[in-house]
XYZ file of N, CA and C in Angstrom:
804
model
N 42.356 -60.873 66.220
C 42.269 -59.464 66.623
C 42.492 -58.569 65.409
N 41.810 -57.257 65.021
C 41.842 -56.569 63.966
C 42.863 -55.682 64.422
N 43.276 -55.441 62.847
C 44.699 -54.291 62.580
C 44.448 -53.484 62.419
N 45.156 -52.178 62.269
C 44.827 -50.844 61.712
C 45.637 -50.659 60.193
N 44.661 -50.731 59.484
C 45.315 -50.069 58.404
C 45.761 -48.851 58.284
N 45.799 -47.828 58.688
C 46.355 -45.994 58.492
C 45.701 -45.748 59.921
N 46.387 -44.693 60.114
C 46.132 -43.624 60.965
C 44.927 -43.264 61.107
N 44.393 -43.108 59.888
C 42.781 -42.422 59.682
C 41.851 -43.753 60.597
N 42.093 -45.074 60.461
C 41.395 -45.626 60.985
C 41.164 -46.092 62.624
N 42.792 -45.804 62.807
C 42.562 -45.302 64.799
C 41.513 -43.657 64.814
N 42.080 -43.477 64.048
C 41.439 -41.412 64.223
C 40.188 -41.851 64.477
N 39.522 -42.246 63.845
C 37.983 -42.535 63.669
C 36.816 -43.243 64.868
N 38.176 -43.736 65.613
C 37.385 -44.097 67.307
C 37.396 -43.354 68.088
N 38.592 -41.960 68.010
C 38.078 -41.192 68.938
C 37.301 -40.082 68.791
N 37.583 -39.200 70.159
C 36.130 -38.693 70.309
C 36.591 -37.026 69.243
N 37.906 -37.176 69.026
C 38.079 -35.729 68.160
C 37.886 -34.723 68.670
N 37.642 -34.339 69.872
C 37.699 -33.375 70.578
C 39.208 -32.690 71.312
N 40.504 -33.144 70.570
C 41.812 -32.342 71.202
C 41.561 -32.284 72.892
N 40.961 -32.987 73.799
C 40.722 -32.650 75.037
C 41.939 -33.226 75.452
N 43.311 -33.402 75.425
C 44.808 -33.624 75.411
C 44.999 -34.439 77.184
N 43.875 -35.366 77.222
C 43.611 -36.617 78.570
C 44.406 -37.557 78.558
N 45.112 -37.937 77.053
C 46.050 -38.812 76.542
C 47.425 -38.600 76.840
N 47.679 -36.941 76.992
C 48.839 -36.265 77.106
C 49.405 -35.656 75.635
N 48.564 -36.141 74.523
C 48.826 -35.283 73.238
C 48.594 -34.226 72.708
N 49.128 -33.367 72.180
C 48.171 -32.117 71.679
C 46.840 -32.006 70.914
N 46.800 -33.052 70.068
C 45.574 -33.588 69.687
C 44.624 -34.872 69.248
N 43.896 -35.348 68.605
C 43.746 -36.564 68.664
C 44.612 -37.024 67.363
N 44.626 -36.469 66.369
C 45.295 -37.088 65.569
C 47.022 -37.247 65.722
N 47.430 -36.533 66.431
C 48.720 -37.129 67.181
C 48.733 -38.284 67.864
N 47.622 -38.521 68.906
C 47.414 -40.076 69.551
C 47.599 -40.552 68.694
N 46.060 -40.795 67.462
C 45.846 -41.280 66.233
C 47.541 -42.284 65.511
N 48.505 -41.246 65.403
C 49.511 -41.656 64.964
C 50.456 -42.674 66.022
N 50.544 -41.794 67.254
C 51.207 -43.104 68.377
C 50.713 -44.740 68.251
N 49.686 -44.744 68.358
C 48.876 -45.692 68.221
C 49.224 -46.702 67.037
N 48.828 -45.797 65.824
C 49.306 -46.821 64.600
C 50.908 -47.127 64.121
N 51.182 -46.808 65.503
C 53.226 -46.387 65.252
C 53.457 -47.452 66.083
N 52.722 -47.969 67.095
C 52.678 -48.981 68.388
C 53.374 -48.280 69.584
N 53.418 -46.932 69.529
C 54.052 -46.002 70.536
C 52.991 -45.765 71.784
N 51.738 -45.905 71.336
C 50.590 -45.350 72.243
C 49.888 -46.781 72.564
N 49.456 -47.160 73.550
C 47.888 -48.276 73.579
C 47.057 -47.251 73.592
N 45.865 -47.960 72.775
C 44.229 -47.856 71.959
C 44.057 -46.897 73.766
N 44.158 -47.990 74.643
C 43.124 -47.265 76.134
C 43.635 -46.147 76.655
N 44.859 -45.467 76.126
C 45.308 -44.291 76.961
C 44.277 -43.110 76.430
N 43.232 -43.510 75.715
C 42.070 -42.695 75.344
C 40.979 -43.066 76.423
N 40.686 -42.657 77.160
C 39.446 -42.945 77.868
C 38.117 -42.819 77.855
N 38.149 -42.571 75.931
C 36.873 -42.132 75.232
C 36.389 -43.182 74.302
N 37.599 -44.428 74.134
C 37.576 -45.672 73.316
C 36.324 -46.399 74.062
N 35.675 -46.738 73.009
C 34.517 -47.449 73.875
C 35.364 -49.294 73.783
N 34.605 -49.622 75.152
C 34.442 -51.493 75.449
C 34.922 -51.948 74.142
N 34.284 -51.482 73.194
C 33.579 -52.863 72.091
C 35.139 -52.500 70.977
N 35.467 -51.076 70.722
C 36.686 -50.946 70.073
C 37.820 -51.658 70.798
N 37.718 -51.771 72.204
C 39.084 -52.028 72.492
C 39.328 -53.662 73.006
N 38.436 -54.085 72.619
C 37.671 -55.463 72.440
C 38.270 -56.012 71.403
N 38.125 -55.200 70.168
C 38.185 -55.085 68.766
C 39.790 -55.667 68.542
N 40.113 -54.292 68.758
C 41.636 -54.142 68.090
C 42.733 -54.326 69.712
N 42.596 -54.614 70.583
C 42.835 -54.978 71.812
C 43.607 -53.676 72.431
N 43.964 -53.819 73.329
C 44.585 -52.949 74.367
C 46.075 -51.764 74.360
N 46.881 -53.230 73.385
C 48.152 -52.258 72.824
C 47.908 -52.392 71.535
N 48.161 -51.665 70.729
C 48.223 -50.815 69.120
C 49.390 -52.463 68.895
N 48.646 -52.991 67.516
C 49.352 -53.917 67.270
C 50.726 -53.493 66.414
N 51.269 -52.500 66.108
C 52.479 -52.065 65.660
C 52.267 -51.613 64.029
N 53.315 -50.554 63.876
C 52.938 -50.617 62.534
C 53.903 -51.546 61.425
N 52.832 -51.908 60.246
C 53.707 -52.277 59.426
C 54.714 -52.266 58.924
N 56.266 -53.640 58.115
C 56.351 -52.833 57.422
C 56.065 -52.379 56.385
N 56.684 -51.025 55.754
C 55.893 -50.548 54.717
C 56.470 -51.096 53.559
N 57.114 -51.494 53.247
C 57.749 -52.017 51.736
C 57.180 -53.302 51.830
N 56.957 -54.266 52.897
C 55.508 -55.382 52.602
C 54.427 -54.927 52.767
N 54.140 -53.913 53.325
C 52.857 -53.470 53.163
C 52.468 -52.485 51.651
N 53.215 -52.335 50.961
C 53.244 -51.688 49.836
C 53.548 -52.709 48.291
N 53.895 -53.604 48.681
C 54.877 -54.849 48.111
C 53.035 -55.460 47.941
N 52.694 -55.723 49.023
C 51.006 -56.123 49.117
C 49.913 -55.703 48.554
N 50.057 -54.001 48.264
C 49.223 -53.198 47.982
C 48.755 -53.437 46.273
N 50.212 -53.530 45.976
C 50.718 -53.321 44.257
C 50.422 -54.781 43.634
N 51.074 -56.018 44.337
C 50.550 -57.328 44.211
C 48.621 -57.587 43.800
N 47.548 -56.638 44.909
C 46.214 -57.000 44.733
C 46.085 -55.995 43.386
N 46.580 -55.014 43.580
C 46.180 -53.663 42.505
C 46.120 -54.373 40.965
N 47.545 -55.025 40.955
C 47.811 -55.808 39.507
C 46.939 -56.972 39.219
N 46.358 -57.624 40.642
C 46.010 -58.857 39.947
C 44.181 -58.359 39.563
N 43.842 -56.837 40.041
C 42.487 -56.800 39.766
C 42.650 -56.161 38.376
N 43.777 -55.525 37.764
C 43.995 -55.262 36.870
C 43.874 -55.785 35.481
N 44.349 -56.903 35.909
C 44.450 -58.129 34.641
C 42.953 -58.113 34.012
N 42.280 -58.080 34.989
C 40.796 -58.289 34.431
C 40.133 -56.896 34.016
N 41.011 -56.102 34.113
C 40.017 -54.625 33.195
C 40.374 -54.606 31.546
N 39.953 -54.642 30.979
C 39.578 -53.930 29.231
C 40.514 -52.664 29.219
N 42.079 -52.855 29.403
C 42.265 -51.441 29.194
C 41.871 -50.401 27.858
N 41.616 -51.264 26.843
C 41.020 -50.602 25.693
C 39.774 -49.417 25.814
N 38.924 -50.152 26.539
C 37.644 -49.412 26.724
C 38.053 -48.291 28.010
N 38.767 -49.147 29.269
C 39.018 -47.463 29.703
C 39.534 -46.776 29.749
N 40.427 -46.560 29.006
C 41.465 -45.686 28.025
C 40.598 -44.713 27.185
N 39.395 -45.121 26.872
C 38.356 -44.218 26.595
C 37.289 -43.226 27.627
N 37.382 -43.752 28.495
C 37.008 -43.421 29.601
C 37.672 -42.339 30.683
N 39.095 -42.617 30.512
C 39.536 -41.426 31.822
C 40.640 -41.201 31.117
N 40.576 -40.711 29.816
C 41.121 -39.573 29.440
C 43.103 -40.026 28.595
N 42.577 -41.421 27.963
C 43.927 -42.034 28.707
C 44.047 -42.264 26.839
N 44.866 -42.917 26.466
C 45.039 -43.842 24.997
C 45.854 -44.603 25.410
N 45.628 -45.986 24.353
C 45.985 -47.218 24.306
C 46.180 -47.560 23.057
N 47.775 -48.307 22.978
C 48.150 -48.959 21.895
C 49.324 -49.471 22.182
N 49.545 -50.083 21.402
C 50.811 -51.593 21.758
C 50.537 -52.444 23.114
N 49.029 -52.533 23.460
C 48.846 -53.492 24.840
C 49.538 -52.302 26.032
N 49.537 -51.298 26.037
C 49.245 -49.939 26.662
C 48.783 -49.314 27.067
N 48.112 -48.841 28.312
C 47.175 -47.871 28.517
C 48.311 -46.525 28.792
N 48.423 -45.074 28.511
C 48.845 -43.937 28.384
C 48.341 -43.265 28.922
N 48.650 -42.338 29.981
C 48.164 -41.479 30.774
C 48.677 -40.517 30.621
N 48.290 -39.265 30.765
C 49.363 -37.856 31.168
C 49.191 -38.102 32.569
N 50.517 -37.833 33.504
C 50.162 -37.417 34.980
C 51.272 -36.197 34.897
N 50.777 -35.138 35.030
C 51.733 -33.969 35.636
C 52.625 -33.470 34.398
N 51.786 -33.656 33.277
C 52.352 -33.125 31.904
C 53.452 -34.342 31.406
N 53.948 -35.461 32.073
C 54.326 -36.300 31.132
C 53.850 -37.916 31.182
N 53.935 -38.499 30.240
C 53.747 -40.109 30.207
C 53.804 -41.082 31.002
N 52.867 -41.655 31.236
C 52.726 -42.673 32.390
C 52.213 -43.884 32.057
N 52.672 -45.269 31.356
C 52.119 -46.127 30.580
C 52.237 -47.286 31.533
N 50.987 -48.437 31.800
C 51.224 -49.600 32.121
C 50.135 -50.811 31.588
N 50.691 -51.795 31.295
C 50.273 -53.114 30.483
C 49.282 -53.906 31.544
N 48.619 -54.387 31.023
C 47.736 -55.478 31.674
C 48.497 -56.606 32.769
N 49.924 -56.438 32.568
C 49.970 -57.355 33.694
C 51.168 -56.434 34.702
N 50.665 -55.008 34.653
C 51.453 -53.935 35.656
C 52.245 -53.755 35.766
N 53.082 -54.168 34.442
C 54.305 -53.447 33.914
C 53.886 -51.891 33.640
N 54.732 -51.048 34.333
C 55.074 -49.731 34.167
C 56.136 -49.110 33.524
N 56.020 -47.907 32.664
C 57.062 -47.265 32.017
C 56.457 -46.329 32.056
N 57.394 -45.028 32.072
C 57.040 -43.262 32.394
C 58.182 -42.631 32.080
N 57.980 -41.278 31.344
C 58.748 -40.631 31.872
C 59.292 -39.943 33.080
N 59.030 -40.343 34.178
C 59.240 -39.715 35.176
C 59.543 -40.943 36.059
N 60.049 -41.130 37.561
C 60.677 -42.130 38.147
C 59.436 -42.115 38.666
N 59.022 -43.587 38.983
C 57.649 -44.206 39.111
C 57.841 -44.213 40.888
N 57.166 -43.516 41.515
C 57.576 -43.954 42.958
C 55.835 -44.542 43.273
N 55.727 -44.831 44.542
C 54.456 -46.068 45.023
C 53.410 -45.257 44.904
N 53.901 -43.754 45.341
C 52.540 -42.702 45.533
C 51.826 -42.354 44.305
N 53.241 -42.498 43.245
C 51.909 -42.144 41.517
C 51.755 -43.854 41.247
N 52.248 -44.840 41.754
C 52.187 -46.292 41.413
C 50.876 -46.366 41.757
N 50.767 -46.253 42.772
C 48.986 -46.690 43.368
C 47.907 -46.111 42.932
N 48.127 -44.793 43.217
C 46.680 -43.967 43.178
C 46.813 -44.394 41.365
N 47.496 -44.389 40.367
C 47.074 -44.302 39.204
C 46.424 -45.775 38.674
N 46.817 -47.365 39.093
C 46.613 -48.353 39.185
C 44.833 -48.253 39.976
N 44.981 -47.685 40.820
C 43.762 -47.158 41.376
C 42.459 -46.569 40.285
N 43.352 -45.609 39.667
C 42.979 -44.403 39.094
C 41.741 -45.320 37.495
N 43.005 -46.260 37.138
C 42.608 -46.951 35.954
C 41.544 -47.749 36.332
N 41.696 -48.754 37.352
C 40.619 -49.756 38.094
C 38.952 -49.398 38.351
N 39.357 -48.190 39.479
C 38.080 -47.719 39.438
C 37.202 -46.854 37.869
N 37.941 -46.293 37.281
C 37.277 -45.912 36.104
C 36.283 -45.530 35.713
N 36.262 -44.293 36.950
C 34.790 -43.501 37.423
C 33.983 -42.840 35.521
N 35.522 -42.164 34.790
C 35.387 -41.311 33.668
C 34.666 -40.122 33.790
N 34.024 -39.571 34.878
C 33.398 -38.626 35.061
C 33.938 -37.015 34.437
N 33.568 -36.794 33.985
C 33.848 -35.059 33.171
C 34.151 -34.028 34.535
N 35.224 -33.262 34.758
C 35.365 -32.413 36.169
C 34.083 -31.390 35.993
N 33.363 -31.146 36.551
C 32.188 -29.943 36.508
C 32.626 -28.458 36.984
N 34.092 -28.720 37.394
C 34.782 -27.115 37.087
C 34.192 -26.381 38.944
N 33.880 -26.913 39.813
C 33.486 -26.266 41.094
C 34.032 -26.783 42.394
N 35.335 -25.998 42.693
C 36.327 -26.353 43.400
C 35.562 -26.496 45.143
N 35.904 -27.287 45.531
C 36.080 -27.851 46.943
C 37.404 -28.068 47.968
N 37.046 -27.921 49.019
C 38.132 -28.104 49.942
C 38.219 -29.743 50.249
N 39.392 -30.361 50.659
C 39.107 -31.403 51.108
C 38.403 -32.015 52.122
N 37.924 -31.459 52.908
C 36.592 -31.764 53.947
C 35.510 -31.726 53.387
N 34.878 -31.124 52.316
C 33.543 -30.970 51.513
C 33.052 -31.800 50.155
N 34.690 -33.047 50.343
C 34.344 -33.747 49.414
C 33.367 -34.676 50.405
N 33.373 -35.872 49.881
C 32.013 -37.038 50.361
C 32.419 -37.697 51.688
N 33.752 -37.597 51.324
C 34.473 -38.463 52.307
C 35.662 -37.925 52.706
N 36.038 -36.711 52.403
C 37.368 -35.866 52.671
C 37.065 -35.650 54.431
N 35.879 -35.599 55.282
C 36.246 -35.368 56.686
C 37.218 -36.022 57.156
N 37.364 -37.368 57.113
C 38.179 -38.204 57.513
C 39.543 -38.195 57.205
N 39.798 -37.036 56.318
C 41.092 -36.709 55.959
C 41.408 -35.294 56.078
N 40.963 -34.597 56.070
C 40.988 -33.164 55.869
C 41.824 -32.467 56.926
N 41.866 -33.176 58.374
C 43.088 -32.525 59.354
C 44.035 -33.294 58.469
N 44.841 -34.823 58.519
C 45.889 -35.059 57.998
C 46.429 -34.620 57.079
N 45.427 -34.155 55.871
C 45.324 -33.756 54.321
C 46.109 -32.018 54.723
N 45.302 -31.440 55.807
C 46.075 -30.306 56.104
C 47.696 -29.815 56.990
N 47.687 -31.150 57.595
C 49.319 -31.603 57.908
C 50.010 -31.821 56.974
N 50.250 -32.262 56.118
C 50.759 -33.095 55.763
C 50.581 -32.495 54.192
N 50.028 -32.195 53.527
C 50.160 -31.402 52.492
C 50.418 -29.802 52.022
N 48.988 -29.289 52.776
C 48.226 -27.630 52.859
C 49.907 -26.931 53.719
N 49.782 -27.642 54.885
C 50.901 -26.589 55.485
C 52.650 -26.643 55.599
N 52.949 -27.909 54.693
C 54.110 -27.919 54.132
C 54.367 -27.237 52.677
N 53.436 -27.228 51.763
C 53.467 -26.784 50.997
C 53.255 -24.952 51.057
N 52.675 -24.257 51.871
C 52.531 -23.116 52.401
C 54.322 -22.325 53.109
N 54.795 -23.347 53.597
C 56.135 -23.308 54.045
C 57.263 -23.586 52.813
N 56.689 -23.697 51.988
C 58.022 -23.900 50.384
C 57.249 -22.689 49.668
N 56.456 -22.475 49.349
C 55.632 -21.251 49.146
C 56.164 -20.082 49.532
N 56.567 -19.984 50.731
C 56.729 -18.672 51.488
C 58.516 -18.187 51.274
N 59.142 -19.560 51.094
C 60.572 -19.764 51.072
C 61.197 -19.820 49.654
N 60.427 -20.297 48.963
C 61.134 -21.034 47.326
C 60.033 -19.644 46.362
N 60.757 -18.891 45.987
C 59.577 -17.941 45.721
C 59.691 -18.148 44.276
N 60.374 -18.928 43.120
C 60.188 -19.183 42.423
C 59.267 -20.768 41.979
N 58.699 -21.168 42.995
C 57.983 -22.624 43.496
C 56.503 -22.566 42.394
N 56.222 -21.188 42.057
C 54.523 -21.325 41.126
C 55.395 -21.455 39.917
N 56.026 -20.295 39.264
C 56.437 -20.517 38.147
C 57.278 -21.889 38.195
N 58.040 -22.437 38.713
C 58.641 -23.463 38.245
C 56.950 -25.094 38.054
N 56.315 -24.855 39.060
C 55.347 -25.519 38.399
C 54.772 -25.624 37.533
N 54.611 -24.435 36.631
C 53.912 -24.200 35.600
C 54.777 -24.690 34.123
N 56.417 -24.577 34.590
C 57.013 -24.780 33.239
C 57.505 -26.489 33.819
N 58.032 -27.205 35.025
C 58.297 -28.369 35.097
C 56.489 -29.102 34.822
N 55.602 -29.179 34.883
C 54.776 -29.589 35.148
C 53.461 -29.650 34.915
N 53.771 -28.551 33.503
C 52.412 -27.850 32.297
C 51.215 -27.512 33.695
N 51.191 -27.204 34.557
C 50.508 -26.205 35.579
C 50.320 -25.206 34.617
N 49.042 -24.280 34.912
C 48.527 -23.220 34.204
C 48.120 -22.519 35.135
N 48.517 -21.169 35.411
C 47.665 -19.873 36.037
C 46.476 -19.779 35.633
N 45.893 -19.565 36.793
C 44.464 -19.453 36.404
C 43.896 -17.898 36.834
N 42.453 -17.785 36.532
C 41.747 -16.708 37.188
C 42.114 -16.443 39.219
N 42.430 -15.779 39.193
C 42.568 -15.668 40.897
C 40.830 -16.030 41.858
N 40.872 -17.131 42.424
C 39.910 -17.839 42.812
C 40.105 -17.434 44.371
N 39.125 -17.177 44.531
C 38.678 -16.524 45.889
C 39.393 -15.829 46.505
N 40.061 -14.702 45.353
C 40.642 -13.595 45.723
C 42.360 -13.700 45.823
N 42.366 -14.720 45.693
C 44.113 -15.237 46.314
C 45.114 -14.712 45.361
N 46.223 -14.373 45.536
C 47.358 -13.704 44.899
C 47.662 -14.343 44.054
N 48.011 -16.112 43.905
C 48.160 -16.531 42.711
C 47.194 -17.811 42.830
N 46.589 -18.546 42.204
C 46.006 -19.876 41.498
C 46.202 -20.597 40.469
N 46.787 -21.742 40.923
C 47.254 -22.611 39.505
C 46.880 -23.999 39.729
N 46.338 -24.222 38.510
C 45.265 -25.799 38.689
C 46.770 -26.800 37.692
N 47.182 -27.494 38.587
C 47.537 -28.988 38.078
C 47.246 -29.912 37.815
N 47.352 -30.898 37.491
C 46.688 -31.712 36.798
C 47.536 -33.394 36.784
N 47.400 -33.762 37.516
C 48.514 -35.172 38.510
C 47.085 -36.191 37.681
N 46.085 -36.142 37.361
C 45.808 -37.362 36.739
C 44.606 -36.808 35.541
N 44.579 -37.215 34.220
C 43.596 -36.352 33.711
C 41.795 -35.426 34.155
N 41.130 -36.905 34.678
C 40.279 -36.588 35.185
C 40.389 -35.798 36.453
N 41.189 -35.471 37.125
C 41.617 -35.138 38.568
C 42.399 -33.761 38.728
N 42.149 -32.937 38.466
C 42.779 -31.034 38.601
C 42.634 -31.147 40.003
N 43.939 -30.188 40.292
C 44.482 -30.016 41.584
C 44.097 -28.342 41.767
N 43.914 -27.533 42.004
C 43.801 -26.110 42.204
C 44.961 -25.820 43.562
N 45.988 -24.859 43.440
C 46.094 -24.688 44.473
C 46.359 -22.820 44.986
N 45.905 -22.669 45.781
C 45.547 -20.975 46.141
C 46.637 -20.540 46.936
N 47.265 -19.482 46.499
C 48.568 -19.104 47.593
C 47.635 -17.368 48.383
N 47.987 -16.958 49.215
C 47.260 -15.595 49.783
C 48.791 -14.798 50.215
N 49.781 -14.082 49.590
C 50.945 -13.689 50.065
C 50.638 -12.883 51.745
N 51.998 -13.278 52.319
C 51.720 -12.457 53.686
C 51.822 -10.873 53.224
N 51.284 -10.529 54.518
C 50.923 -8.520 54.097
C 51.372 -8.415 55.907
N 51.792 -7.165 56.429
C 51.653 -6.767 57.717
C 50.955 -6.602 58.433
N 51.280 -7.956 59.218
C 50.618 -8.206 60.808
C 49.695 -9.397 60.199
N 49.903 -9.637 58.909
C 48.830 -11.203 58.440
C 49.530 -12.451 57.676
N 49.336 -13.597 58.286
C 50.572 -14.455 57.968
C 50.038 -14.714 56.369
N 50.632 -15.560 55.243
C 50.216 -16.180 54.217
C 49.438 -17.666 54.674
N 48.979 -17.860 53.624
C 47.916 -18.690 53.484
C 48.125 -19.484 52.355
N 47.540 -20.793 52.436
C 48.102 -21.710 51.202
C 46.629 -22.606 51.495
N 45.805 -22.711 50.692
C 44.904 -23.668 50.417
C 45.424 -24.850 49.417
N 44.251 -25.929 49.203
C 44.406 -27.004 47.940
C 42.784 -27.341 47.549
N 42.358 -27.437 46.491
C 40.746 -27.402 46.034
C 41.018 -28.694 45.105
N 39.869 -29.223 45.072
C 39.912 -30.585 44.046
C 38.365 -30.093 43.457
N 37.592 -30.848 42.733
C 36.773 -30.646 41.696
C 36.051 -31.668 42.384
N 34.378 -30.816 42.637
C 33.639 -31.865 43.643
C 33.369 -33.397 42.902
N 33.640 -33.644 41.855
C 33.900 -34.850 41.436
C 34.453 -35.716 41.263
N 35.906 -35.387 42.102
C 37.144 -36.267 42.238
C 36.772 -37.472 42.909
N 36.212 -37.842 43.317
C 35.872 -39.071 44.499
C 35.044 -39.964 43.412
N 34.617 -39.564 42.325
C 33.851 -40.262 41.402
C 35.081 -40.979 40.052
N 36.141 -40.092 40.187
C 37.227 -40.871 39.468
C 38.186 -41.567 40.641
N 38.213 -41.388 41.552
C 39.202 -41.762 42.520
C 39.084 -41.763 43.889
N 39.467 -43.067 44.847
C 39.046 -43.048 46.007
C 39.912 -42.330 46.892
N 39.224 -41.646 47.732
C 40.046 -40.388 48.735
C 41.347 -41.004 49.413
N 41.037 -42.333 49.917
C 42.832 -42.451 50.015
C 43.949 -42.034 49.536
N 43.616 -42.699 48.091
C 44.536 -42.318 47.283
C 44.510 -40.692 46.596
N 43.471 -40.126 46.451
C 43.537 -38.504 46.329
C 44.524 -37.848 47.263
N 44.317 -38.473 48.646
C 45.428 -37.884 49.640
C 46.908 -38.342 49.422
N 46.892 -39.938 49.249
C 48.138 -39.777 48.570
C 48.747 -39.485 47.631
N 47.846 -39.105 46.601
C 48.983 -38.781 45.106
C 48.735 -36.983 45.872
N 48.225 -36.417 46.597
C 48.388 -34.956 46.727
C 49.983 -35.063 47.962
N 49.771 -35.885 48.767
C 51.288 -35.874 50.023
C 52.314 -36.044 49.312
N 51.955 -37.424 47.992
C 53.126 -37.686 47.594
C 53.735 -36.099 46.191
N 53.098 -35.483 45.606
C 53.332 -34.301 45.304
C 54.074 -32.926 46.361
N 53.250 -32.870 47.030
C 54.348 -32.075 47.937
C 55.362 -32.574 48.223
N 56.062 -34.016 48.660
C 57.221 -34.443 49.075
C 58.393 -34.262 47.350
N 57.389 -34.522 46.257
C 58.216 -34.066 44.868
C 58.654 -32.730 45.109
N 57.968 -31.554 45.333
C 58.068 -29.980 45.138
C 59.181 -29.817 46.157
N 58.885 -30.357 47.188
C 60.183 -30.044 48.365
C 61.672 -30.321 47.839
N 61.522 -31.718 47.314
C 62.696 -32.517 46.752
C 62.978 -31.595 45.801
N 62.269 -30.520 44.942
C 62.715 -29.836 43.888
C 63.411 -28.738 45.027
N 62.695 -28.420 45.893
C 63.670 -26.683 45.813
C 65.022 -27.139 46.873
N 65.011 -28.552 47.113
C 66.293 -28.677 48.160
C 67.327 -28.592 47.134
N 66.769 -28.997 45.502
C 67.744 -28.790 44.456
C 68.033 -27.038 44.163
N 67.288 -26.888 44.526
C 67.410 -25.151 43.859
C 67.933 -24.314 45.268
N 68.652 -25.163 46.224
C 69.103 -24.848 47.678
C 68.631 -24.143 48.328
N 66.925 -24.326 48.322
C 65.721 -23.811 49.438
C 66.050 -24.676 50.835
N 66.174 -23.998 51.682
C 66.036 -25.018 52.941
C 64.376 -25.038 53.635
């Protein structure tokens, strides 16, 4: 019987229509019961025969995540061994020396060896572990063409673009509104740069979490009787250095950093 890997992949059987028949507010709430083993697949009555055939009747539970992550890092390294980090170190923006590949992620050092030894300045957690192991593997090298997108308008961002907006867009909009020193401290923890104000928004500042990969993100301050607004834009070529999974996770796992910063600066 087949498993669910993420959330996104229960999401994707139903019918996405929020018609709340399940008793949830929407589908991607089922979506999550489901891959939590809280919900069975059939309390959707939109699951066709052949899915619930598939992956059977009750949601086989979720993983855990430190073997399921323990797993992730294990295949990542062993496809690793076999890349040339020399040559793509030329490629996505990276240098290599002492059996090294060197990355900037987020304005500081991020180095790992052919057999996935890691060293950084910064504490290596799974979310920059992967997507950058990722980041090196695939080794799109593509040049950013500078023309920002939402995450639904990338190739494959539909399938993420509600979670991507849970889970990133409107937590980060909520430290925004609260931590009002949250842009400038990005810009000096994190070589972030102000940019031109992009589609009008009060402030814009493009980060930069993997070379090939700029983050844009748009704040709109509240005004009376209109709430604020917080977008996130990637460069319609991100999916050519990096697969959208992991775009979503090195962007979730960034907001959960920024939060962790202002609980230091005693933002609640």
């Amino acid at each position: 019987m087949a498993e669910f890997d993420n959330v996104m992949a229960v999401f994707k059987l139903l019918p996405k229509t929020n018609c709340r028949k399940c008793n949830e507010a929407t589908c991607l709430a089922f979506a999550a019961g489901v891959f939590q083993g809280k919900r069975p697949l059939s309390d959707c009555p939109f699951v066709s025969p052949e899915d619930l055939e598939s992956f059977g009747d009750q949601a086989p539970g979720r993983k855990d995540p430190r073997e399921e992550l323990a797993k992730t890092l294990a295949g990542l390294k062993q496809r690793l061994a076999g890349v040339d980090l020399a040559e793509t170190a030329k490629k996505i923006g990276a240098d290599f020396s002492n059996g090294r590949l060197t990355l900037r992620t987020l304005g500081k050092n991020f180095s790992v060896d052919a057999r996935g030894n890691f060293y950084g300045e910064i504490h290596i957690h799974h979310w920059i572990a992967v997507p950058v192991l990722n980041y090196i593997i695939q080794a799109g090298g593509v040049t950013p063409s500078g023309n920002w997108v939402p995450m639904r308008e990338l190739p494959k961002g539909k399938d993420y673009y509600r979670l991507f907006g849970q889970r990133c867009e409107k937590p980060l909009k909520r430290l925004a509104d609260t931590y009002t020193d949250l842009f400038e401290d990005l810009v000096q923890l994190f070589n972030g740069r102000r940019v031109e104000n992009h589609y009008e928004s009060d402030i814009s500042l493009v980060l930069d979490p993997l070379p090939l990969l700029p983050v844009l993100i748009c704040y709109w301050k509240p005004e009376e009787g209109i709430s604020s607004t917080l977008n996130i834009f990637f460069d319609d070529t991100a999916e050519q250095n990096l697969s959208i999974g992991s775009i979503y996770t090195l962007t979730a796992g960034l907001v959960v950093m920024f939060e962790k910063i202002a609980l230091r600066h005693g933002v609640n």
